[in-house]
Amino acid sequence: MKKFLIISLGFFPILSFAKALDCHNWPMNMTEMWMRNAGIVDFKNLNIPKTKITLLASEKKGKNLYTQVYHFVFYDKDGNTYEIITTNEASDDECSMSSVNSYLISNSRILY
């Protein structure tokens, strides 16, 4: 029985149940400002409660430093969507350890 357990553990990946940092507010707010400053959309026109937020990756870089990659889908009141990928660094103490890099990957009109 011990051999079976040891052998079977070798075939299954070790799972990590560590909770990722919840630092979506910093990149989301900076992306809203970036979209306004770039003339993409005024954040007053965004439907913020409808925004979809997905943490794509959180990689530990140091003792208390993580690189995070988020995917945001913003919706405006006219039915347009704006898909953004962001990267930034965060720590357990501070979400704004670096500036936010925002990349517009899709801007589309939803037709019903």
PDB file of C-alpha atoms in Angstrom:
ATOM      1  CA  MET A   1       0.000   0.000   0.000  1.00  0.00           C
ATOM      2  CA  LYS A   2       2.852   2.411   0.797  1.00  0.00           C
ATOM      3  CA  LYS A   3       4.415   1.786  -2.621  1.00  0.00           C
ATOM      4  CA  PHE A   4       1.121   2.544  -4.340  1.00  0.00           C
ATOM      5  CA  LEU A   5       0.734   5.807  -2.422  1.00  0.00           C
ATOM      6  CA  ILE A   6       4.288   6.920  -3.140  1.00  0.00           C
ATOM      7  CA  ILE A   7       4.038   6.020  -6.820  1.00  0.00           C
ATOM      8  CA  SER A   8       0.602   7.623  -7.272  1.00  0.00           C
ATOM      9  CA  LEU A   9       1.800  10.879  -5.687  1.00  0.00           C
ATOM     10  CA  GLY A  10       4.483  11.074  -8.346  1.00  0.00           C
ATOM     11  CA  PHE A  11       1.829  11.164 -11.089  1.00  0.00           C
ATOM     12  CA  PHE A  12      -0.282  13.957  -9.619  1.00  0.00           C
ATOM     13  CA  PRO A  13       0.874  17.559  -9.612  1.00  0.00           C
ATOM     14  CA  ILE A  14       1.230  19.192  -6.245  1.00  0.00           C
ATOM     15  CA  LEU A  15      -1.578  21.672  -5.827  1.00  0.00           C
ATOM     16  CA  SER A  16      -1.136  25.030  -4.191  1.00  0.00           C
ATOM     17  CA  PHE A  17      -4.080  26.502  -2.361  1.00  0.00           C
ATOM     18  CA  ALA A  18      -2.380  29.797  -1.562  1.00  0.00           C
ATOM     19  CA  LYS A  19      -4.704  32.750  -1.996  1.00  0.00           C
ATOM     20  CA  ALA A  20      -3.613  35.366  -4.514  1.00  0.00           C
ATOM     21  CA  LEU A  21      -3.537  39.030  -3.553  1.00  0.00           C
ATOM     22  CA  ASP A  22      -6.755  40.904  -4.276  1.00  0.00           C
ATOM     23  CA  CYS A  23      -5.238  44.005  -5.848  1.00  0.00           C
ATOM     24  CA  HIS A  24      -7.547  44.608  -8.811  1.00  0.00           C
ATOM     25  CA  ASN A  25      -8.546  48.139  -7.709  1.00  0.00           C
ATOM     26  CA  TRP A  26      -5.162  49.739  -8.439  1.00  0.00           C
ATOM     27  CA  PRO A  27      -4.817  48.519 -12.057  1.00  0.00           C
ATOM     28  CA  MET A  28      -8.532  49.051 -12.684  1.00  0.00           C
ATOM     29  CA  ASN A  29      -8.460  52.685 -11.532  1.00  0.00           C
ATOM     30  CA  MET A  30      -5.253  53.443 -13.425  1.00  0.00           C
ATOM     31  CA  THR A  31      -6.679  51.838 -16.571  1.00  0.00           C
ATOM     32  CA  GLU A  32      -9.818  53.968 -16.345  1.00  0.00           C
ATOM     33  CA  MET A  33      -7.601  57.075 -16.167  1.00  0.00           C
ATOM     34  CA  TRP A  34      -5.441  55.821 -19.039  1.00  0.00           C
ATOM     35  CA  MET A  35      -8.522  55.233 -21.245  1.00  0.00           C
ATOM     36  CA  ARG A  36      -9.799  58.740 -20.471  1.00  0.00           C
ATOM     37  CA  ASN A  37      -6.414  60.395 -21.120  1.00  0.00           C
ATOM     38  CA  ALA A  38      -5.972  58.439 -24.379  1.00  0.00           C
ATOM     39  CA  GLY A  39      -9.430  59.505 -25.570  1.00  0.00           C
ATOM     40  CA  ILE A  40     -10.692  55.910 -25.714  1.00  0.00           C
ATOM     41  CA  VAL A  41     -13.657  56.442 -23.392  1.00  0.00           C
ATOM     42  CA  ASP A  42     -14.574  58.772 -20.552  1.00  0.00           C
ATOM     43  CA  PHE A  43     -14.897  56.758 -17.373  1.00  0.00           C
ATOM     44  CA  LYS A  44     -18.057  58.719 -16.535  1.00  0.00           C
ATOM     45  CA  ASN A  45     -19.615  56.800 -19.428  1.00  0.00           C
ATOM     46  CA  LEU A  46     -18.485  53.374 -18.109  1.00  0.00           C
ATOM     47  CA  ASN A  47     -20.843  50.954 -16.408  1.00  0.00           C
ATOM     48  CA  ILE A  48     -18.429  50.053 -13.575  1.00  0.00           C
ATOM     49  CA  PRO A  49     -20.633  47.475 -11.776  1.00  0.00           C
ATOM     50  CA  LYS A  50     -20.762  45.451 -15.003  1.00  0.00           C
ATOM     51  CA  THR A  51     -16.939  45.295 -15.328  1.00  0.00           C
ATOM     52  CA  LYS A  52     -15.524  41.768 -15.521  1.00  0.00           C
ATOM     53  CA  ILE A  53     -12.232  41.236 -13.680  1.00  0.00           C
ATOM     54  CA  THR A  54     -10.000  38.180 -14.101  1.00  0.00           C
ATOM     55  CA  LEU A  55      -6.619  37.667 -12.478  1.00  0.00           C
ATOM     56  CA  LEU A  56      -4.642  35.858 -15.179  1.00  0.00           C
ATOM     57  CA  ALA A  57      -1.361  35.471 -13.304  1.00  0.00           C
ATOM     58  CA  SER A  58       0.338  36.356 -10.059  1.00  0.00           C
ATOM     59  CA  GLU A  59       4.029  35.516  -9.959  1.00  0.00           C
ATOM     60  CA  LYS A  60       6.152  35.905  -6.868  1.00  0.00           C
ATOM     61  CA  LYS A  61       9.266  37.939  -7.708  1.00  0.00           C
ATOM     62  CA  GLY A  62      10.767  38.432  -4.282  1.00  0.00           C
ATOM     63  CA  LYS A  63      10.106  37.970  -0.609  1.00  0.00           C
ATOM     64  CA  ASN A  64       6.992  40.139  -0.662  1.00  0.00           C
ATOM     65  CA  LEU A  65       6.677  41.248  -4.298  1.00  0.00           C
ATOM     66  CA  TYR A  66       4.394  39.873  -6.996  1.00  0.00           C
ATOM     67  CA  THR A  67       3.858  40.633 -10.676  1.00  0.00           C
ATOM     68  CA  GLN A  68       0.162  40.515 -11.454  1.00  0.00           C
ATOM     69  CA  VAL A  69      -1.592  40.282 -14.815  1.00  0.00           C
ATOM     70  CA  TYR A  70      -5.283  41.177 -15.010  1.00  0.00           C
ATOM     71  CA  HIS A  71      -7.847  40.973 -17.793  1.00  0.00           C
ATOM     72  CA  PHE A  72     -10.587  43.612 -17.568  1.00  0.00           C
ATOM     73  CA  VAL A  73     -13.694  43.891 -19.718  1.00  0.00           C
ATOM     74  CA  PHE A  74     -15.230  47.340 -19.345  1.00  0.00           C
ATOM     75  CA  TYR A  75     -18.716  48.149 -20.653  1.00  0.00           C
ATOM     76  CA  ASP A  76     -19.991  51.603 -21.447  1.00  0.00           C
ATOM     77  CA  LYS A  77     -23.558  52.896 -21.444  1.00  0.00           C
ATOM     78  CA  ASP A  78     -23.696  52.736 -25.263  1.00  0.00           C
ATOM     79  CA  GLY A  79     -23.032  48.990 -25.434  1.00  0.00           C
ATOM     80  CA  ASN A  80     -19.333  49.155 -26.311  1.00  0.00           C
ATOM     81  CA  THR A  81     -16.798  46.853 -24.666  1.00  0.00           C
ATOM     82  CA  TYR A  82     -13.145  47.522 -23.955  1.00  0.00           C
ATOM     83  CA  GLU A  83     -10.891  44.565 -23.182  1.00  0.00           C
ATOM     84  CA  ILE A  84      -7.709  45.504 -21.378  1.00  0.00           C
ATOM     85  CA  ILE A  85      -4.737  43.479 -20.141  1.00  0.00           C
ATOM     86  CA  THR A  86      -2.738  45.076 -17.318  1.00  0.00           C
ATOM     87  CA  THR A  87       0.534  44.273 -15.579  1.00  0.00           C
ATOM     88  CA  ASN A  88       1.812  45.725 -12.332  1.00  0.00           C
ATOM     89  CA  GLU A  89       3.695  44.820  -9.180  1.00  0.00           C
ATOM     90  CA  ALA A  90       2.019  44.406  -5.799  1.00  0.00           C
ATOM     91  CA  SER A  91       2.928  43.283  -2.298  1.00  0.00           C
ATOM     92  CA  ASP A  92       1.015  41.989   0.702  1.00  0.00           C
ATOM     93  CA  ASP A  93       1.071  45.528   2.127  1.00  0.00           C
ATOM     94  CA  GLU A  94       0.662  47.714  -0.963  1.00  0.00           C
ATOM     95  CA  CYS A  95      -1.072  47.105  -4.286  1.00  0.00           C
ATOM     96  CA  SER A  96       0.642  50.042  -6.005  1.00  0.00           C
ATOM     97  CA  MET A  97       4.272  48.936  -5.883  1.00  0.00           C
ATOM     98  CA  SER A  98       4.717  49.960  -9.529  1.00  0.00           C
ATOM     99  CA  SER A  99       2.969  51.814 -12.287  1.00  0.00           C
ATOM    100  CA  VAL A 100       0.346  49.959 -14.326  1.00  0.00           C
ATOM    101  CA  ASN A 101       0.958  48.930 -17.928  1.00  0.00           C
ATOM    102  CA  SER A 102      -2.379  48.819 -19.782  1.00  0.00           C
ATOM    103  CA  TYR A 103      -2.895  47.224 -23.194  1.00  0.00           C
ATOM    104  CA  LEU A 104      -6.122  47.657 -25.154  1.00  0.00           C
ATOM    105  CA  ILE A 105      -6.668  44.292 -26.830  1.00  0.00           C
ATOM    106  CA  SER A 106     -10.232  44.737 -28.081  1.00  0.00           C
ATOM    107  CA  ASN A 107     -12.740  47.538 -28.553  1.00  0.00           C
ATOM    108  CA  SER A 108     -16.058  46.361 -29.940  1.00  0.00           C
ATOM    109  CA  ARG A 109     -19.676  47.329 -30.284  1.00  0.00           C
ATOM    110  CA  ILE A 110     -22.292  44.945 -28.935  1.00  0.00           C
ATOM    111  CA  LEU A 111     -25.343  44.780 -31.176  1.00  0.00           C
ATOM    112  CA  TYR A 112     -28.505  43.297 -29.718  1.00  0.00           C
TER     113      TYR A 112
END
